[in-house]
Short mmCIF file of C-alpha atoms in Angstrom, two decimals:
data_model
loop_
_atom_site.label_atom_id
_atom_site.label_comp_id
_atom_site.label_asym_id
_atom_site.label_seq_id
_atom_site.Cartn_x
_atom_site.Cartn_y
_atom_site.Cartn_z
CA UNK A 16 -6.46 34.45 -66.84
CA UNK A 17 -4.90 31.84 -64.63
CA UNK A 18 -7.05 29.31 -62.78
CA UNK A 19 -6.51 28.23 -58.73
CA UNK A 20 -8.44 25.68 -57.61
CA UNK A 21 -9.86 26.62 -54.04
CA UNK A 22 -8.72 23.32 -52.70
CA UNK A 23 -4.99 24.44 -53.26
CA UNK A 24 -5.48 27.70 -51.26
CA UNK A 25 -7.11 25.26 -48.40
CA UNK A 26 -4.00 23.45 -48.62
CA UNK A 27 -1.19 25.92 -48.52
CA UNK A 28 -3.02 27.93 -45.55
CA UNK A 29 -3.38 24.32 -43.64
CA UNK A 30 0.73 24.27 -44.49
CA UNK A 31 1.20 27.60 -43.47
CA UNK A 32 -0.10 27.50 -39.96
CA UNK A 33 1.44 24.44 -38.98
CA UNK A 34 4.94 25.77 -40.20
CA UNK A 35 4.39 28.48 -38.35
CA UNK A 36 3.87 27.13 -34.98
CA UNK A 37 6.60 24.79 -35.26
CA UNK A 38 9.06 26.44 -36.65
CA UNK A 39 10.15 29.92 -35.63
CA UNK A 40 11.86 31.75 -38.43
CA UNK A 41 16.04 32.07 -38.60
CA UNK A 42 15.87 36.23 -38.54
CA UNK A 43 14.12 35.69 -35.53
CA UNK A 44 16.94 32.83 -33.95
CA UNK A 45 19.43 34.86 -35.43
CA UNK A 46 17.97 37.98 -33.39
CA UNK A 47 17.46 36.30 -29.99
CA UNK A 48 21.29 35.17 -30.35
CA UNK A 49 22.44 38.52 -31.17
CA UNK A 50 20.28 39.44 -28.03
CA UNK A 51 22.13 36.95 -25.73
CA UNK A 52 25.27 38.46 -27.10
CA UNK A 53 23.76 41.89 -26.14
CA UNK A 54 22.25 40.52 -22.88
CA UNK A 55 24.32 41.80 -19.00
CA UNK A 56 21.30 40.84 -17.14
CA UNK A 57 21.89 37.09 -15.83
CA UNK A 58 18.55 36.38 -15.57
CA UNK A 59 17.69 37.79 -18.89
CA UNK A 60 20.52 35.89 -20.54
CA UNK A 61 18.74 32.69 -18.73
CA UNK A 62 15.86 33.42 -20.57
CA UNK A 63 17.49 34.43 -23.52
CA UNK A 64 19.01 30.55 -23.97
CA UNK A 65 15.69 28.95 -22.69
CA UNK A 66 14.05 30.82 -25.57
CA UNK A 67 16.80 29.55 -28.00
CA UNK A 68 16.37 26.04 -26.45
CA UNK A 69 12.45 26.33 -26.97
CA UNK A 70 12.74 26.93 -30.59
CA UNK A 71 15.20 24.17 -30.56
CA UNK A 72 12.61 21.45 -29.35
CA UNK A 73 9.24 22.94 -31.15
CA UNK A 74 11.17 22.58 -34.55
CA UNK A 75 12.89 19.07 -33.51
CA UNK A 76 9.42 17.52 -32.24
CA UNK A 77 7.48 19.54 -34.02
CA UNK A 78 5.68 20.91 -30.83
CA UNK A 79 4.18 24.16 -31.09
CA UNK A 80 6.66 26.88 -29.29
CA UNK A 81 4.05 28.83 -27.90
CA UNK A 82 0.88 27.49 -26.07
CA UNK A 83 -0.79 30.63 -27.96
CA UNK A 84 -0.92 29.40 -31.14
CA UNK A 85 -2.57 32.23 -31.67
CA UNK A 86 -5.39 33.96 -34.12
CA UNK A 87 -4.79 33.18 -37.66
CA UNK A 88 -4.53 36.56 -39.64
CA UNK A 89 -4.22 35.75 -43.49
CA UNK A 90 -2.81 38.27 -45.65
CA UNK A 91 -4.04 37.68 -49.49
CA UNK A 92 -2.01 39.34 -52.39
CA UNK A 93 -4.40 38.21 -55.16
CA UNK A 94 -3.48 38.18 -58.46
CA UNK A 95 -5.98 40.35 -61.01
CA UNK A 96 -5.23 37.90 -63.17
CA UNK A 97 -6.37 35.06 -61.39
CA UNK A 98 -9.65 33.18 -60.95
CA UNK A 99 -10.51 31.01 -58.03
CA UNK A 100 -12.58 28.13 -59.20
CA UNK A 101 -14.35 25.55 -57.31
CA UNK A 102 -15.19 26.93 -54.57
CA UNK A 103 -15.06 30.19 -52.33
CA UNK A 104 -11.75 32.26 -51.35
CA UNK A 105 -12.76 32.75 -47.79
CA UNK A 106 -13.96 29.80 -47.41
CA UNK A 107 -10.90 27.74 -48.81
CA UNK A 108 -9.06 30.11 -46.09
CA UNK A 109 -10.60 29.04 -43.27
CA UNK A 110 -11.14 25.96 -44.29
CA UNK A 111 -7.20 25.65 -43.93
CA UNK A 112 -7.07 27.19 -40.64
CA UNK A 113 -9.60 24.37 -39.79
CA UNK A 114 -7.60 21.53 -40.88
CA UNK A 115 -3.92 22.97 -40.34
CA UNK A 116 -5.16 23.98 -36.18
CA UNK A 117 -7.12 20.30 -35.68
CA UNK A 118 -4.13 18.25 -37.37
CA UNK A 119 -1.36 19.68 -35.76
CA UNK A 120 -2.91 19.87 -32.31
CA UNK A 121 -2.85 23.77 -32.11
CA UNK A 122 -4.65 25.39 -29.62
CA UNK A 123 -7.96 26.99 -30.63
CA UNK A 124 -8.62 30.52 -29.01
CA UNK A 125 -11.15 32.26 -30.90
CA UNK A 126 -14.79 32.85 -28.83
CA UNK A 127 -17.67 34.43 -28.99
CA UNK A 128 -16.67 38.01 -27.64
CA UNK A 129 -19.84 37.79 -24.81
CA UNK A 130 -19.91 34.51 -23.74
CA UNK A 131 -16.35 33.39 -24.47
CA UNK A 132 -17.75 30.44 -25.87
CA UNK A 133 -14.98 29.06 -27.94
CA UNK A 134 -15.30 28.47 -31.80
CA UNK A 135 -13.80 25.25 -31.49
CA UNK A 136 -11.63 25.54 -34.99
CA UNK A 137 -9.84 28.99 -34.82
CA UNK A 138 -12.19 30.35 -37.27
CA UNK A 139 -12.88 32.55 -38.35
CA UNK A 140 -9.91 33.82 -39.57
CA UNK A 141 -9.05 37.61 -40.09
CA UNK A 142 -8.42 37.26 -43.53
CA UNK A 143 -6.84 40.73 -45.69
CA UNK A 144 -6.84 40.78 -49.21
CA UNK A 145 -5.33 42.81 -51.78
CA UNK A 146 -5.66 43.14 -55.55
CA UNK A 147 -2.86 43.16 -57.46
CA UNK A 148 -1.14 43.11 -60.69
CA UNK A 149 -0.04 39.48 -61.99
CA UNK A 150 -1.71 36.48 -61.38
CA UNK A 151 -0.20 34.86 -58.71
CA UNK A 152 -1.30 34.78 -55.12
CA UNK A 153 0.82 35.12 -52.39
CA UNK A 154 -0.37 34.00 -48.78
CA UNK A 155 1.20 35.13 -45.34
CA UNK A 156 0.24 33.48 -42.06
CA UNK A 157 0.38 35.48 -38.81
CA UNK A 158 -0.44 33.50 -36.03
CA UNK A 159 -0.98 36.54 -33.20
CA UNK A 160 -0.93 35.64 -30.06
CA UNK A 161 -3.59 37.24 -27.48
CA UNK A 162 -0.70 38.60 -24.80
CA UNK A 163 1.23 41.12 -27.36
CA UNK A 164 -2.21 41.69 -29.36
CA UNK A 165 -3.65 43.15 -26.29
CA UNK A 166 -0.39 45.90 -25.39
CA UNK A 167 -1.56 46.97 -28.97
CA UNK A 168 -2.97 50.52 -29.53
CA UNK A 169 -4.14 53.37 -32.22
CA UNK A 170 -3.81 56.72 -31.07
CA UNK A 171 -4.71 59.97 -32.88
CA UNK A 172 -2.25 62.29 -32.33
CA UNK A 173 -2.05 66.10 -32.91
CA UNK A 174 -0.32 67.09 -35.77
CA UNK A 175 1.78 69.27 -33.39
CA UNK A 176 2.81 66.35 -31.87
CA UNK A 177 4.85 65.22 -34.41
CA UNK A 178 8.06 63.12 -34.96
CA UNK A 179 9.10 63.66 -30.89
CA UNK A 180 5.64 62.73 -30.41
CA UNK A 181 5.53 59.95 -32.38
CA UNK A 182 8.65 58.19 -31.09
CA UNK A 183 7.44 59.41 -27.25
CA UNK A 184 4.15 57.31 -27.64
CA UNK A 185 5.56 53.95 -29.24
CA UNK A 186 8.52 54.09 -26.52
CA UNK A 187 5.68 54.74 -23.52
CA UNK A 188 3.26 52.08 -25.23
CA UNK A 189 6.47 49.66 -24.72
CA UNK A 190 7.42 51.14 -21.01
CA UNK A 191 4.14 50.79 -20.17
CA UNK A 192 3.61 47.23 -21.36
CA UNK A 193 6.15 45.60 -19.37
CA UNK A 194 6.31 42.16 -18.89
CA UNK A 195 3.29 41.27 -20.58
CA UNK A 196 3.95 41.08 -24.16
CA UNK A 197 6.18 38.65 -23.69
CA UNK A 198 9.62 40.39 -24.45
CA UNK A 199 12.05 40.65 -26.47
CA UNK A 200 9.24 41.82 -28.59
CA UNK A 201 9.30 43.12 -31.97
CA UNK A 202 7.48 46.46 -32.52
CA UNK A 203 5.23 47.28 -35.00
CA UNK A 204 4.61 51.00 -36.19
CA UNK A 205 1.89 52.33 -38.72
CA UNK A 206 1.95 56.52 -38.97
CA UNK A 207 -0.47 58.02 -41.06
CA UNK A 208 -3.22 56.90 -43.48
CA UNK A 209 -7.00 56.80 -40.99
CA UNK A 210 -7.46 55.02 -38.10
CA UNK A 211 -7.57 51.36 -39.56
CA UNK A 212 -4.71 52.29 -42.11
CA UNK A 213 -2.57 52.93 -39.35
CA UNK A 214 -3.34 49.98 -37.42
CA UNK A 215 -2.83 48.05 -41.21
CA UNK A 216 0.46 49.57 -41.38
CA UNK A 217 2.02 48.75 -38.01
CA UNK A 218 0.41 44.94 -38.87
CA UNK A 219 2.08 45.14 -42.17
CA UNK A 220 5.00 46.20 -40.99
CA UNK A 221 5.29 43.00 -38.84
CA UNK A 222 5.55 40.70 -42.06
CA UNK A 223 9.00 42.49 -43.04
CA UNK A 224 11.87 40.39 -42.78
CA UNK A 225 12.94 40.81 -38.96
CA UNK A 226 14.90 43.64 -38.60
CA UNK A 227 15.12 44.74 -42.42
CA UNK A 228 15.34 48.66 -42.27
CA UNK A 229 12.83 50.61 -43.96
CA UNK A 230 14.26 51.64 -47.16
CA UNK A 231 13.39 55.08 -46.63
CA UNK A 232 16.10 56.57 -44.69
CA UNK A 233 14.19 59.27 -42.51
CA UNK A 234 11.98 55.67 -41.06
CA UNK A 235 15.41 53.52 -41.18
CA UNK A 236 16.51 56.41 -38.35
CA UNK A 237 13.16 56.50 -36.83
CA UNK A 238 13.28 53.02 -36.11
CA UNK A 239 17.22 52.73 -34.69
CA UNK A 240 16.39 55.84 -32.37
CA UNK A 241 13.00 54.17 -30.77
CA UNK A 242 14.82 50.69 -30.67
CA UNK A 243 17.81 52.62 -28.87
CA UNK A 244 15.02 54.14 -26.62
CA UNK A 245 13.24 50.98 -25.89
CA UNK A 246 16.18 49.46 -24.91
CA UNK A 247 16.88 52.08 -22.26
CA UNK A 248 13.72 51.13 -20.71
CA UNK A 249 15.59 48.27 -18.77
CA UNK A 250 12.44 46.11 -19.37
CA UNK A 251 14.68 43.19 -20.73
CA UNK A 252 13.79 39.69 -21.05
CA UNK A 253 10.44 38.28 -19.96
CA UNK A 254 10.32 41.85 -18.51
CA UNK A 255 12.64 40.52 -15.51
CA UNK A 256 15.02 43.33 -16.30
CA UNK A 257 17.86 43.47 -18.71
CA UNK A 258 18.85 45.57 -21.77
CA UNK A 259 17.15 43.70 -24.62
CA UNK A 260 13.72 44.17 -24.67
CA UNK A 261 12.79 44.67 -28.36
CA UNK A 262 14.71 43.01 -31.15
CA UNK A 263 13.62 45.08 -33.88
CA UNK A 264 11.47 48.56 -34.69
CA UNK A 265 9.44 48.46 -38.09
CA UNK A 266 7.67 51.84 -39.26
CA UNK A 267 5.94 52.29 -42.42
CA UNK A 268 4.52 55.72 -43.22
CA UNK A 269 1.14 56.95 -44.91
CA UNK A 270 -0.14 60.29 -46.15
CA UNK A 271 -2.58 61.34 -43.74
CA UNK A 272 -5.86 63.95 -42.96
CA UNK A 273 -4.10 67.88 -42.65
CA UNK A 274 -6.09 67.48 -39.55
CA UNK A 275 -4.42 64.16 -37.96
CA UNK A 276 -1.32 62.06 -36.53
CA UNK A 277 -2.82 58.48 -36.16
CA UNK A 278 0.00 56.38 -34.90
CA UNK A 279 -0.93 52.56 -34.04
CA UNK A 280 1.48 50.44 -32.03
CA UNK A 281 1.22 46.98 -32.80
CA UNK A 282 3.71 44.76 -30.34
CA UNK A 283 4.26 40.73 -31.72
CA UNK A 284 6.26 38.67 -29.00
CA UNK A 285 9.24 36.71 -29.79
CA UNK A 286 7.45 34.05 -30.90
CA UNK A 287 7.17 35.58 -34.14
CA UNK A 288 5.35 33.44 -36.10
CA UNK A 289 4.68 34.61 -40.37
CA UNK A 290 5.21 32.16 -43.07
CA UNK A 291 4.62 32.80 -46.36
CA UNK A 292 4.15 30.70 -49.48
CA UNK A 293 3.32 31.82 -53.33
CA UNK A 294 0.79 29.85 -55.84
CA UNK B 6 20.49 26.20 -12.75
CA UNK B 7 22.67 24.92 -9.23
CA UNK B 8 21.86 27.86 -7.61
CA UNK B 9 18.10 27.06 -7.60
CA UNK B 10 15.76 26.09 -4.37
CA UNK B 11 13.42 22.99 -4.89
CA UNK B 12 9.74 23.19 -4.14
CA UNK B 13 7.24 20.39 -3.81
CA UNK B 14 3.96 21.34 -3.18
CA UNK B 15 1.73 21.60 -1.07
CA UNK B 16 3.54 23.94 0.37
CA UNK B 17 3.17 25.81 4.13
CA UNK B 18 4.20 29.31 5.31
CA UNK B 19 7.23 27.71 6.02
CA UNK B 20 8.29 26.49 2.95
CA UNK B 21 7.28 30.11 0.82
CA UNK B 22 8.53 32.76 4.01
CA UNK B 23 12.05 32.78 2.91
CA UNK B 24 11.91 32.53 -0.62
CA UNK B 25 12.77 36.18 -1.96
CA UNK B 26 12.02 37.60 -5.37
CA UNK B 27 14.66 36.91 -8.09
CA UNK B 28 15.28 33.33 -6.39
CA UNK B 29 15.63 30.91 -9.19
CA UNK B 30 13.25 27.54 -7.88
CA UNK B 31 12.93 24.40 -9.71
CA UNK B 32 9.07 22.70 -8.77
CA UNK B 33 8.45 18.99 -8.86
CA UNK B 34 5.24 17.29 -7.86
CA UNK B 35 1.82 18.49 -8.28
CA UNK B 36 0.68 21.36 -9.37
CA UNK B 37 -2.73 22.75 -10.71
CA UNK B 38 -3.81 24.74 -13.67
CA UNK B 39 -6.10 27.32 -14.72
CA UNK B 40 -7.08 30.57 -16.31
CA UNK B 41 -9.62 32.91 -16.77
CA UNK B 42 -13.00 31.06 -17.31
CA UNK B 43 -11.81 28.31 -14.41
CA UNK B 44 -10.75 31.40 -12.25
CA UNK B 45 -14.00 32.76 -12.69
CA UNK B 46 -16.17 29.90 -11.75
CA UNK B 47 -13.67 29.28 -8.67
CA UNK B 48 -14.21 32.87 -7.41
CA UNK B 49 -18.42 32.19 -7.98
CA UNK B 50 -18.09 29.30 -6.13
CA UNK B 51 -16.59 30.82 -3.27
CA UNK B 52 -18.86 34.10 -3.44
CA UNK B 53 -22.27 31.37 -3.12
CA UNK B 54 -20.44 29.74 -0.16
CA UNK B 55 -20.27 26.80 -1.99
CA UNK B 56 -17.80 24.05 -1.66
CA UNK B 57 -14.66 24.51 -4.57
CA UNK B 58 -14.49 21.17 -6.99
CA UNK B 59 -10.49 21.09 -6.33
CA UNK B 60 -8.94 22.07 -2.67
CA UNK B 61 -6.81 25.02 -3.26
CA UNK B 62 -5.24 25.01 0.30
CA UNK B 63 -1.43 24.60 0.04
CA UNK B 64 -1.09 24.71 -3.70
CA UNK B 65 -0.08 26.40 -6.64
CA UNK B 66 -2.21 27.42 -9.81
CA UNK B 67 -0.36 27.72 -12.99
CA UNK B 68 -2.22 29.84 -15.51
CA UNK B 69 -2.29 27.80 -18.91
CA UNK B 70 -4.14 26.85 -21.15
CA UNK B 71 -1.73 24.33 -23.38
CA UNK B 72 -2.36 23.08 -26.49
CA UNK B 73 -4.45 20.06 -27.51
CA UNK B 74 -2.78 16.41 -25.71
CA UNK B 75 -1.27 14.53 -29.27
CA UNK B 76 -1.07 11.15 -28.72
CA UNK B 77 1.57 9.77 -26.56
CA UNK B 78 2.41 12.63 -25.01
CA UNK B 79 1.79 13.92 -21.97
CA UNK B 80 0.66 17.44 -22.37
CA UNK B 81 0.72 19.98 -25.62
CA UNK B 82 2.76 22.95 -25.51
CA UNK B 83 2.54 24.52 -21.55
CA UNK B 84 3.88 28.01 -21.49
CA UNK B 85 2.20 30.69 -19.08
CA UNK B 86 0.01 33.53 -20.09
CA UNK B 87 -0.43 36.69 -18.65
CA UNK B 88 -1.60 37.16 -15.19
CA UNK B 89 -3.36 40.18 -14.71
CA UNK B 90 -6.16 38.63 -15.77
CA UNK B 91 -6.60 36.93 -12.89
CA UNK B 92 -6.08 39.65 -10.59
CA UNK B 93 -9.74 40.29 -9.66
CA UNK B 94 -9.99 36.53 -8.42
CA UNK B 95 -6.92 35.23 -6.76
CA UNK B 96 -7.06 36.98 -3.63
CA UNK B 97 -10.19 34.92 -2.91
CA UNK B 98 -7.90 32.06 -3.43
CA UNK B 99 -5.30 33.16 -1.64
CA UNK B 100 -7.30 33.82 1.27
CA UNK B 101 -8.59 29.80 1.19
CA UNK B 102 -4.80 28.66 1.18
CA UNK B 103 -3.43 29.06 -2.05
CA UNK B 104 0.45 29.17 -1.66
CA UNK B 105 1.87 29.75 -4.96
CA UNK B 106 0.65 30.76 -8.95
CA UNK B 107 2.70 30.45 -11.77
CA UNK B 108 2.17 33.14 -14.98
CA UNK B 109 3.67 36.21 -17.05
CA UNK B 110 4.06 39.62 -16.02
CA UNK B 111 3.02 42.10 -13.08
CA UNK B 112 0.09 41.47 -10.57
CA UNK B 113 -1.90 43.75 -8.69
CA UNK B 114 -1.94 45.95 -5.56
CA UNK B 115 -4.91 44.04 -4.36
CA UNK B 116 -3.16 40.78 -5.38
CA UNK B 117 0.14 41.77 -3.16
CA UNK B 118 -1.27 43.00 -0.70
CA UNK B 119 -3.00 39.25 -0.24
CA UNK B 120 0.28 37.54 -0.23
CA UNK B 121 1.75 39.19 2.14
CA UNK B 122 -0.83 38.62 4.14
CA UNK B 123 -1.58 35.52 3.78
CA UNK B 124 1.83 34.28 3.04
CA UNK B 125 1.90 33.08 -0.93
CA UNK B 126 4.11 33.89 -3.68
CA UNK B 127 4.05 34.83 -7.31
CA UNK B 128 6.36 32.82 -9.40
CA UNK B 129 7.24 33.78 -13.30
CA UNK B 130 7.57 31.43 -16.03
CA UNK B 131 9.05 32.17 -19.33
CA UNK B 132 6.58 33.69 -21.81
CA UNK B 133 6.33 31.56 -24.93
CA UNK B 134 8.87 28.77 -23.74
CA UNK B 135 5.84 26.41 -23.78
CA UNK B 136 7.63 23.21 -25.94
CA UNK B 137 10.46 23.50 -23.12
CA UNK B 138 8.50 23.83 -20.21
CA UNK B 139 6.08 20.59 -21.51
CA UNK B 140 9.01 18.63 -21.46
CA UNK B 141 9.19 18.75 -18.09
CA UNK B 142 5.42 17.94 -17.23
CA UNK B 143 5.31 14.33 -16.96
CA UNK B 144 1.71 13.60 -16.37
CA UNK B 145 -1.69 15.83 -16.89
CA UNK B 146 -5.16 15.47 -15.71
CA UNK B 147 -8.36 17.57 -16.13
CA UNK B 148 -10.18 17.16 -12.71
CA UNK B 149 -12.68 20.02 -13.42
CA UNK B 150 -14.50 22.01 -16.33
CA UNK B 151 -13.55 19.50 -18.53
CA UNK B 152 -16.18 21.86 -20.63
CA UNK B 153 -13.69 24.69 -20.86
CA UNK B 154 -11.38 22.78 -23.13
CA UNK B 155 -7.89 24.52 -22.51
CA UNK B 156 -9.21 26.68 -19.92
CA UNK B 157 -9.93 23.49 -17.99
CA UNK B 158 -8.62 22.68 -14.23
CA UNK B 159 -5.67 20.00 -14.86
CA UNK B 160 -3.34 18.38 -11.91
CA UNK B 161 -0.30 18.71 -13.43
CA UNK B 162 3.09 16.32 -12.25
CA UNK B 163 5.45 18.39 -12.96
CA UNK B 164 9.96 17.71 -12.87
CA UNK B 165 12.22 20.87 -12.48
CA UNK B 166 9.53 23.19 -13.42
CA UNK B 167 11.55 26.14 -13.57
CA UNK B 168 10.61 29.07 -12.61
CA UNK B 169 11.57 32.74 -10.77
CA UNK B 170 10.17 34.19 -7.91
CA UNK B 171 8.36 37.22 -8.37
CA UNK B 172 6.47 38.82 -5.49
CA UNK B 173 7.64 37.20 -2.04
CA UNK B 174 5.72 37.17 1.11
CA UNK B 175 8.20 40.67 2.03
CA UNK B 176 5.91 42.58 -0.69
CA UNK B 177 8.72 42.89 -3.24
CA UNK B 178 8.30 42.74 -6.65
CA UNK B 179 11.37 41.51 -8.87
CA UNK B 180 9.37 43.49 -11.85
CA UNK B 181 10.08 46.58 -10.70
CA UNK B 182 13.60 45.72 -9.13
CA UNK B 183 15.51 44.17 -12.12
CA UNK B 184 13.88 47.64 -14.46
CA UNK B 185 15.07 49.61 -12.35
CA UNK B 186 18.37 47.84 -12.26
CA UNK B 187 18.92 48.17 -16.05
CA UNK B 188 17.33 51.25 -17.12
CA UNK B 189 19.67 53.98 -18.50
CA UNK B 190 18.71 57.59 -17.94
#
């Protein structure tokens, strides 16, 4: 049995979400370059290099990239193995988000659903964790932003719907999101499981390294044809037209109900913000 | 950007009549901000007959809500957010002389329909560019709902504030233009 003090947890989560509003990760550069490569629109290769140039200056001046630095969403592998002493695991997580969002200046956007009266520290924090062999714990930072969250969706399709149907929905979720996501966006995809486990799973499938296929090689082609799709839609940059409106497609795939298709469609902009650390 | 038109608010019919969606404009001066909660209490305002804490005639609104002020600068990170939000409110503002709003993605019928009327313009900004675009605000302000935190009203003096025209005064709507341009069948 290995011992992590609570305080350490506050501490790598404060880390974590001021790394990730600063600075935006190299798959993701690496992807909006490739995209300006990729880019005929004019106006979408404008945006393309102001993007580029954005990331430039956040990570520079350490300036957050996007005004929306977003909802902190705290994935928890947690060791079996491992006991959290001194204090409570939530707790230490949100105390993080608390002192990571004040510190750095971040921008806090969490309210009370009715009266939008603002929490005033980002928390709480959604916070997701999973028990696993070994006893280390590895924490990943999303910082969502409210303007891709919202294009989000579950749907329960038929099971006669299938694969067509699948890919149909996710490209028409896209097509019918526009401009608003903030694109080039990168498209998450859950299939299967219930109705949360599908929305997990398209979440999830955000944290994979940018682009990464899906090992399996029936999802790999799932995700080049609805990319291909997408990318048909002539949505492009900031939605202004052009030819590169999503960088990347991740699926992952769960057994589901002999009676169901869920299919959840969870859209992150560009400013793709998950860090990751292991205690 | 040499190709792009310079605006300084406030701006009359004159100035916003010829610019034409897909023009690239670069704003100095003044400008104001605000989002939903502000937008809301604006539109309440106006609905009570009440006078507005900020004079909207001749201006333009940039939805933001930035990121905390850290010392020595001027404003946090400034990008735009999305737009639609604000759909049910700014033809009221529109109607009392609002000539321009900055923001992300596609506005209404209702919202079009007032500009063309009225004579205003919808002007993107890029999504998520928000350390650029604070670089070129050189001074902020919060003149009302200080109480709203980010969603407060802020006079903004802004350099080379770039941004593209959306919907012009014509009713056209660059959106739906430059998709249609580079969608493949």
């Amino acid at each position: 049995m290995r011992e992590i003090a609570a305080q350490e947890i506050t501490q790598a989560v404060k880390d974590l979400s001021m790394e990730a509003a600063y600075h935006l990760g190299d798959d993701v550069v690496e992807a909006l370059e490739k995209g300006l490569e990729a880019e005929t629109s004019p106006t979408g290769q404008d945006i393309l290099k102001q993007l580029l140039e954005n990331a430039r200056i956040a990570a520079e001046g350490k300036f957050p990239m996007c005004q929306d630095t977003g909802f902190a969403v705290i994935f928890v592998e947690l060791g079996q193995d491992v006991r959290i002493k001194g204090g409570d695991l939530n707790e230490a997580i949100h105390e993080g988000v608390r002192q990571g969002y004040k510190e750095a200046f971040l921008r806090k956007s969490v309210c009370h659903p009715f009266t939008r009266k603002n929490t005033g520290d980002n928390t709480p924090a959604i916070i997701h964790v999973k028990i696993v062999p070994g006893e280390r714990v590895r924490l990943t930072l999303a910082g969502k932003g409210g303007g891709s969250e919202n294009m989000s969706r579950v749907m329960m399709l038929k099971p006669s719907d299938g694969k067509e149907g699948i890919i149909e929905y996710v490209v028409q979720r896209v097509k019918e999101s526009g401009p608003n996501p903030c694109p080039p966006t990168i498209v998450g995809v859950g299939i299967g499981g219930t109705f949360e486990k599908a929305a997990m799973l398209a979440k999830e499938s955000l944290l994979r390294h940018q682009g990464e296929p899906n090992p399996d090689p029936e999802l790999a082609e799932m995700e080049r044809t609805i990319l291909e799709r997408i990318n048909k839609l002539g949505i492009g940059p900031g939605g202004l037209g052009g030819r590169v409106t999503t960088l990347a497609v991740h699926v992952e795939m769960h057994p589901c109900h002999i009676a169901s298709l869920p299919v959840a469609v969870n859209i992150n902009c560009h400013a793709h913000r998950h860090k990751e650390t292991v205690i | 950007m040499s190709d792009a038109i310079v605006l300084t608010p406030p701006l009359t019919d004159d100035d916003v009549k010829d610019l034409r969606a897909g023009d690239r404009v670069l704003i100095s001066g003044t400008i104001l901000t605000g989002r939903d909660a502000a937008h809301k209490r604006l539109v309440d305002l106006v609905n009570r007959g009440e006078e507005l804490p900020v004079d909207v005639k001749g201006q333009i609104i940039y939805f933001v809500g930035p990121t905390p002020t850290r010392p020595g600068e001027a404003i946090g990170s400034a990008g735009p957010t999305t737009s639609y939000r604000m759909d049910a409110y700014s033809p009221i503002l529109i109607e009392k002389g609002l000539k321009g709003m900055i923001g992300k993605g596609s506005r209404s019928r209702e919202v079009i329909d007032a500009m063309v009327k009225h004579k205003a313009v919808y002007f993107a900004a890029v999504g998520g560019a928000a350390a650029l675009i604070s670089r070129r605000i050189e001074s902020s302000e919060v003149i009302a709902y200080e109480e709203l935190g980010p969603e407060a009203i802020r006079r903004l003096v802004v350099r080379d504030f770039p941004v593209i025209v959306v919907n012009d005064t014509e009713g056209n709507d660059l959106y739906e233009q430059g998709v249609k341009e580079y969608a493949i069948k």
